[in-house]
Amino acid sequence: MDFLANYGLLILLIALLVFMFWSSRRRMQRQKLEQEERARQTVPGAEVLLQGGLYGTIVAYDPENLDQPAIVELAPGVEIKVHSQAILRVVSPTEGAVTEDDYLAAEQSHEEYAEAVADGEITSISDDRRAAGAHEAIDPDAEPGKPQA
């Protein structure tokens, strides 16, 4: 009992210091993982929220050199330089996003498809349905696989 009375406060202080050290290391590791995830999502074209509450689209960003400023487009033609750490979070990552080039290519292929259907080179799905069941009325609201009444 004499040992606890003499060294109890010292043991408690050491235990608190160990806990604080362990807690801060854990928090730093979590922040590092979050920063790496944010760096992977922060690519040109991603919409981001800046520290000041502004929303913009990343134009240029170097995740390897965080001292280099990122260029963010706030409105069409309005680009600003911000410190790379000023990017608070990625609002909409570019995964699955359609670029302007992809959109134009899809639009052109749709025009080619429409021309081919008009010329009779390709038949549309509705034409195929009409040809397959010209004598049957097709109910567009009917569930597939169930016989029509």
PDB file of C-alpha atoms in Angstrom:
ATOM      1  CA  MET A   1       0.000   0.000   0.000  1.00  0.00           C
ATOM      2  CA  ASP A   2       2.920   2.274   0.686  1.00  0.00           C
ATOM      3  CA  PHE A   3       4.170   1.799  -2.934  1.00  0.00           C
ATOM      4  CA  LEU A   4       0.831   2.942  -4.432  1.00  0.00           C
ATOM      5  CA  ALA A   5       0.698   5.988  -2.187  1.00  0.00           C
ATOM      6  CA  ASN A   6       4.209   7.054  -3.144  1.00  0.00           C
ATOM      7  CA  TYR A   7       4.128   6.270  -6.881  1.00  0.00           C
ATOM      8  CA  GLY A   8       0.410   6.224  -7.765  1.00  0.00           C
ATOM      9  CA  LEU A   9       0.353   9.741  -9.174  1.00  0.00           C
ATOM     10  CA  LEU A  10       3.484   9.041 -11.230  1.00  0.00           C
ATOM     11  CA  ILE A  11       1.981   5.810 -12.646  1.00  0.00           C
ATOM     12  CA  LEU A  12      -1.244   7.642 -13.526  1.00  0.00           C
ATOM     13  CA  LEU A  13       0.718  10.421 -15.251  1.00  0.00           C
ATOM     14  CA  ILE A  14       2.754   7.898 -17.308  1.00  0.00           C
ATOM     15  CA  ALA A  15      -0.433   6.040 -18.281  1.00  0.00           C
ATOM     16  CA  LEU A  16      -2.027   9.306 -19.454  1.00  0.00           C
ATOM     17  CA  LEU A  17       1.065  10.216 -21.497  1.00  0.00           C
ATOM     18  CA  VAL A  18       1.092   6.770 -23.156  1.00  0.00           C
ATOM     19  CA  PHE A  19      -2.626   7.094 -23.963  1.00  0.00           C
ATOM     20  CA  MET A  20      -2.155  10.602 -25.427  1.00  0.00           C
ATOM     21  CA  PHE A  21       0.770   9.403 -27.564  1.00  0.00           C
ATOM     22  CA  TRP A  22      -1.201   6.357 -28.825  1.00  0.00           C
ATOM     23  CA  SER A  23      -4.293   8.488 -29.525  1.00  0.00           C
ATOM     24  CA  SER A  24      -2.384  11.139 -31.473  1.00  0.00           C
ATOM     25  CA  ARG A  25      -0.566   8.499 -33.588  1.00  0.00           C
ATOM     26  CA  ARG A  26      -3.873   6.834 -34.434  1.00  0.00           C
ATOM     27  CA  ARG A  27      -5.440  10.175 -35.391  1.00  0.00           C
ATOM     28  CA  MET A  28      -2.445  11.069 -37.603  1.00  0.00           C
ATOM     29  CA  GLN A  29      -2.650   7.709 -39.394  1.00  0.00           C
ATOM     30  CA  ARG A  30      -6.371   8.213 -40.030  1.00  0.00           C
ATOM     31  CA  GLN A  31      -5.759  11.736 -41.376  1.00  0.00           C
ATOM     32  CA  LYS A  32      -3.004  10.424 -43.642  1.00  0.00           C
ATOM     33  CA  LEU A  33      -5.343   7.775 -45.093  1.00  0.00           C
ATOM     34  CA  GLU A  34      -8.054  10.404 -45.647  1.00  0.00           C
ATOM     35  CA  GLN A  35      -5.552  12.710 -47.356  1.00  0.00           C
ATOM     36  CA  GLU A  36      -4.377   9.895 -49.652  1.00  0.00           C
ATOM     37  CA  GLU A  37      -7.994   9.062 -50.550  1.00  0.00           C
ATOM     38  CA  ARG A  38      -8.708  12.738 -51.268  1.00  0.00           C
ATOM     39  CA  ALA A  39      -5.573  12.936 -53.440  1.00  0.00           C
ATOM     40  CA  ARG A  40      -6.754   9.917 -55.478  1.00  0.00           C
ATOM     41  CA  GLN A  41     -10.163  11.509 -56.031  1.00  0.00           C
ATOM     42  CA  THR A  42      -8.786  14.973 -56.746  1.00  0.00           C
ATOM     43  CA  VAL A  43      -8.253  14.763 -60.471  1.00  0.00           C
ATOM     44  CA  PRO A  44      -9.007  17.274 -63.216  1.00  0.00           C
ATOM     45  CA  GLY A  45     -12.751  17.378 -63.786  1.00  0.00           C
ATOM     46  CA  ALA A  46     -13.755  16.559 -60.199  1.00  0.00           C
ATOM     47  CA  GLU A  47     -16.059  19.012 -58.424  1.00  0.00           C
ATOM     48  CA  VAL A  48     -14.621  20.138 -55.091  1.00  0.00           C
ATOM     49  CA  LEU A  49     -15.555  22.229 -52.064  1.00  0.00           C
ATOM     50  CA  LEU A  50     -12.896  24.726 -51.014  1.00  0.00           C
ATOM     51  CA  GLN A  51     -12.159  25.858 -47.453  1.00  0.00           C
ATOM     52  CA  GLY A  52     -13.887  29.190 -48.088  1.00  0.00           C
ATOM     53  CA  GLY A  53     -17.157  27.516 -49.048  1.00  0.00           C
ATOM     54  CA  LEU A  54     -16.717  27.916 -52.799  1.00  0.00           C
ATOM     55  CA  TYR A  55     -17.528  25.085 -55.183  1.00  0.00           C
ATOM     56  CA  GLY A  56     -15.422  24.585 -58.275  1.00  0.00           C
ATOM     57  CA  THR A  57     -13.996  22.108 -60.735  1.00  0.00           C
ATOM     58  CA  ILE A  58     -10.360  21.019 -60.638  1.00  0.00           C
ATOM     59  CA  VAL A  59      -8.428  22.074 -63.737  1.00  0.00           C
ATOM     60  CA  ALA A  60      -4.878  21.238 -62.573  1.00  0.00           C
ATOM     61  CA  TYR A  61      -3.666  19.490 -59.428  1.00  0.00           C
ATOM     62  CA  ASP A  62      -0.410  17.720 -58.539  1.00  0.00           C
ATOM     63  CA  PRO A  63      -0.912  15.283 -55.637  1.00  0.00           C
ATOM     64  CA  GLU A  64       2.846  14.610 -55.472  1.00  0.00           C
ATOM     65  CA  ASN A  65       3.802  18.266 -54.901  1.00  0.00           C
ATOM     66  CA  LEU A  66       1.352  19.769 -52.414  1.00  0.00           C
ATOM     67  CA  ASP A  67       3.284  23.051 -52.350  1.00  0.00           C
ATOM     68  CA  GLN A  68       2.280  23.717 -55.963  1.00  0.00           C
ATOM     69  CA  PRO A  69      -1.075  25.529 -56.197  1.00  0.00           C
ATOM     70  CA  ALA A  70      -4.124  23.818 -57.640  1.00  0.00           C
ATOM     71  CA  ILE A  71      -6.095  25.574 -60.363  1.00  0.00           C
ATOM     72  CA  VAL A  72      -9.848  25.525 -59.792  1.00  0.00           C
ATOM     73  CA  GLU A  73     -12.505  26.755 -62.213  1.00  0.00           C
ATOM     74  CA  LEU A  74     -15.327  28.496 -60.314  1.00  0.00           C
ATOM     75  CA  ALA A  75     -17.380  29.449 -63.373  1.00  0.00           C
ATOM     76  CA  PRO A  76     -16.799  29.029 -67.099  1.00  0.00           C
ATOM     77  CA  GLY A  77     -13.660  31.025 -67.861  1.00  0.00           C
ATOM     78  CA  VAL A  78     -12.996  31.960 -64.201  1.00  0.00           C
ATOM     79  CA  GLU A  79      -9.975  30.049 -62.905  1.00  0.00           C
ATOM     80  CA  ILE A  80      -8.235  30.696 -59.592  1.00  0.00           C
ATOM     81  CA  LYS A  81      -5.088  29.365 -57.967  1.00  0.00           C
ATOM     82  CA  VAL A  82      -5.550  27.931 -54.495  1.00  0.00           C
ATOM     83  CA  HIS A  83      -3.222  26.159 -52.122  1.00  0.00           C
ATOM     84  CA  SER A  84      -3.676  22.430 -52.594  1.00  0.00           C
ATOM     85  CA  GLN A  85      -4.566  22.067 -48.897  1.00  0.00           C
ATOM     86  CA  ALA A  86      -7.479  24.502 -49.384  1.00  0.00           C
ATOM     87  CA  ILE A  87      -9.467  21.717 -51.063  1.00  0.00           C
ATOM     88  CA  LEU A  88     -11.759  20.597 -48.270  1.00  0.00           C
ATOM     89  CA  ARG A  89     -13.388  17.627 -49.981  1.00  0.00           C
ATOM     90  CA  VAL A  90     -14.316  16.177 -53.337  1.00  0.00           C
ATOM     91  CA  VAL A  91     -18.047  16.681 -53.911  1.00  0.00           C
ATOM     92  CA  SER A  92     -18.459  14.577 -57.042  1.00  0.00           C
ATOM     93  CA  PRO A  93     -15.572  12.380 -58.141  1.00  0.00           C
ATOM     94  CA  THR A  94     -15.062  11.892 -61.860  1.00  0.00           C
ATOM     95  CA  GLU A  95     -15.593   8.111 -61.709  1.00  0.00           C
ATOM     96  CA  GLY A  96     -18.231   7.302 -64.268  1.00  0.00           C
ATOM     97  CA  ALA A  97     -18.390  10.890 -65.471  1.00  0.00           C
ATOM     98  CA  VAL A  98     -18.742  11.510 -69.169  1.00  0.00           C
ATOM     99  CA  THR A  99     -16.196  13.849 -70.683  1.00  0.00           C
ATOM    100  CA  GLU A 100     -17.111  16.291 -73.423  1.00  0.00           C
ATOM    101  CA  ASP A 101     -15.216  14.180 -75.981  1.00  0.00           C
ATOM    102  CA  ASP A 102     -17.155  11.051 -74.953  1.00  0.00           C
ATOM    103  CA  TYR A 103     -20.418  12.972 -75.203  1.00  0.00           C
ATOM    104  CA  LEU A 104     -19.614  14.292 -78.688  1.00  0.00           C
ATOM    105  CA  ALA A 105     -18.569  10.811 -79.877  1.00  0.00           C
ATOM    106  CA  ALA A 106     -21.813   9.307 -78.527  1.00  0.00           C
ATOM    107  CA  GLU A 107     -23.831  12.095 -80.117  1.00  0.00           C
ATOM    108  CA  GLN A 108     -22.181  11.519 -83.489  1.00  0.00           C
ATOM    109  CA  SER A 109     -22.707   7.747 -83.288  1.00  0.00           C
ATOM    110  CA  HIS A 110     -26.379   8.425 -82.467  1.00  0.00           C
ATOM    111  CA  GLU A 111     -26.655  10.636 -85.570  1.00  0.00           C
ATOM    112  CA  GLU A 112     -25.071   7.879 -87.677  1.00  0.00           C
ATOM    113  CA  TYR A 113     -27.529   5.360 -86.202  1.00  0.00           C
ATOM    114  CA  ALA A 114     -30.490   7.631 -86.920  1.00  0.00           C
ATOM    115  CA  GLU A 115     -29.314   8.113 -90.539  1.00  0.00           C
ATOM    116  CA  ALA A 116     -28.873   4.345 -90.991  1.00  0.00           C
ATOM    117  CA  VAL A 117     -32.401   3.718 -89.674  1.00  0.00           C
ATOM    118  CA  ALA A 118     -33.789   6.409 -91.996  1.00  0.00           C
ATOM    119  CA  ASP A 119     -31.975   4.871 -94.977  1.00  0.00           C
ATOM    120  CA  GLY A 120     -33.318   1.418 -94.075  1.00  0.00           C
ATOM    121  CA  GLU A 121     -29.868  -0.064 -93.433  1.00  0.00           C
ATOM    122  CA  ILE A 122     -30.723  -0.707 -89.782  1.00  0.00           C
ATOM    123  CA  THR A 123     -34.139  -1.396 -88.344  1.00  0.00           C
ATOM    124  CA  SER A 124     -35.037   0.013 -84.977  1.00  0.00           C
ATOM    125  CA  ILE A 125     -36.235  -2.117 -82.065  1.00  0.00           C
ATOM    126  CA  SER A 126     -39.794  -0.896 -82.446  1.00  0.00           C
ATOM    127  CA  ASP A 127     -39.720  -1.883 -86.146  1.00  0.00           C
ATOM    128  CA  ASP A 128     -38.523  -5.353 -85.175  1.00  0.00           C
ATOM    129  CA  ARG A 129     -41.328  -5.698 -82.634  1.00  0.00           C
ATOM    130  CA  ARG A 130     -43.916  -4.614 -85.200  1.00  0.00           C
ATOM    131  CA  ALA A 131     -42.555  -7.083 -87.754  1.00  0.00           C
ATOM    132  CA  ALA A 132     -42.478  -9.965 -85.253  1.00  0.00           C
ATOM    133  CA  GLY A 133     -46.015  -9.525 -84.032  1.00  0.00           C
ATOM    134  CA  ALA A 134     -47.775  -7.580 -86.748  1.00  0.00           C
ATOM    135  CA  HIS A 135     -51.050  -9.278 -85.943  1.00  0.00           C
ATOM    136  CA  GLU A 136     -50.641  -9.005 -82.115  1.00  0.00           C
ATOM    137  CA  ALA A 137     -50.999  -5.799 -80.164  1.00  0.00           C
ATOM    138  CA  ILE A 138     -47.950  -5.160 -78.025  1.00  0.00           C
ATOM    139  CA  ASP A 139     -48.544  -3.707 -74.580  1.00  0.00           C
ATOM    140  CA  PRO A 140     -45.495  -1.576 -73.646  1.00  0.00           C
ATOM    141  CA  ASP A 141     -46.494  -1.661 -69.951  1.00  0.00           C
ATOM    142  CA  ALA A 142     -46.653  -5.465 -69.795  1.00  0.00           C
ATOM    143  CA  GLU A 143     -44.029  -7.249 -67.728  1.00  0.00           C
ATOM    144  CA  PRO A 144     -41.507  -9.212 -69.779  1.00  0.00           C
ATOM    145  CA  GLY A 145     -41.932 -12.974 -69.685  1.00  0.00           C
ATOM    146  CA  LYS A 146     -45.616 -12.896 -68.754  1.00  0.00           C
ATOM    147  CA  PRO A 147     -48.290 -13.671 -71.326  1.00  0.00           C
ATOM    148  CA  GLN A 148     -50.447 -10.737 -72.356  1.00  0.00           C
ATOM    149  CA  ALA A 149     -54.168 -10.891 -71.689  1.00  0.00           C
TER     150      ALA A 149
END
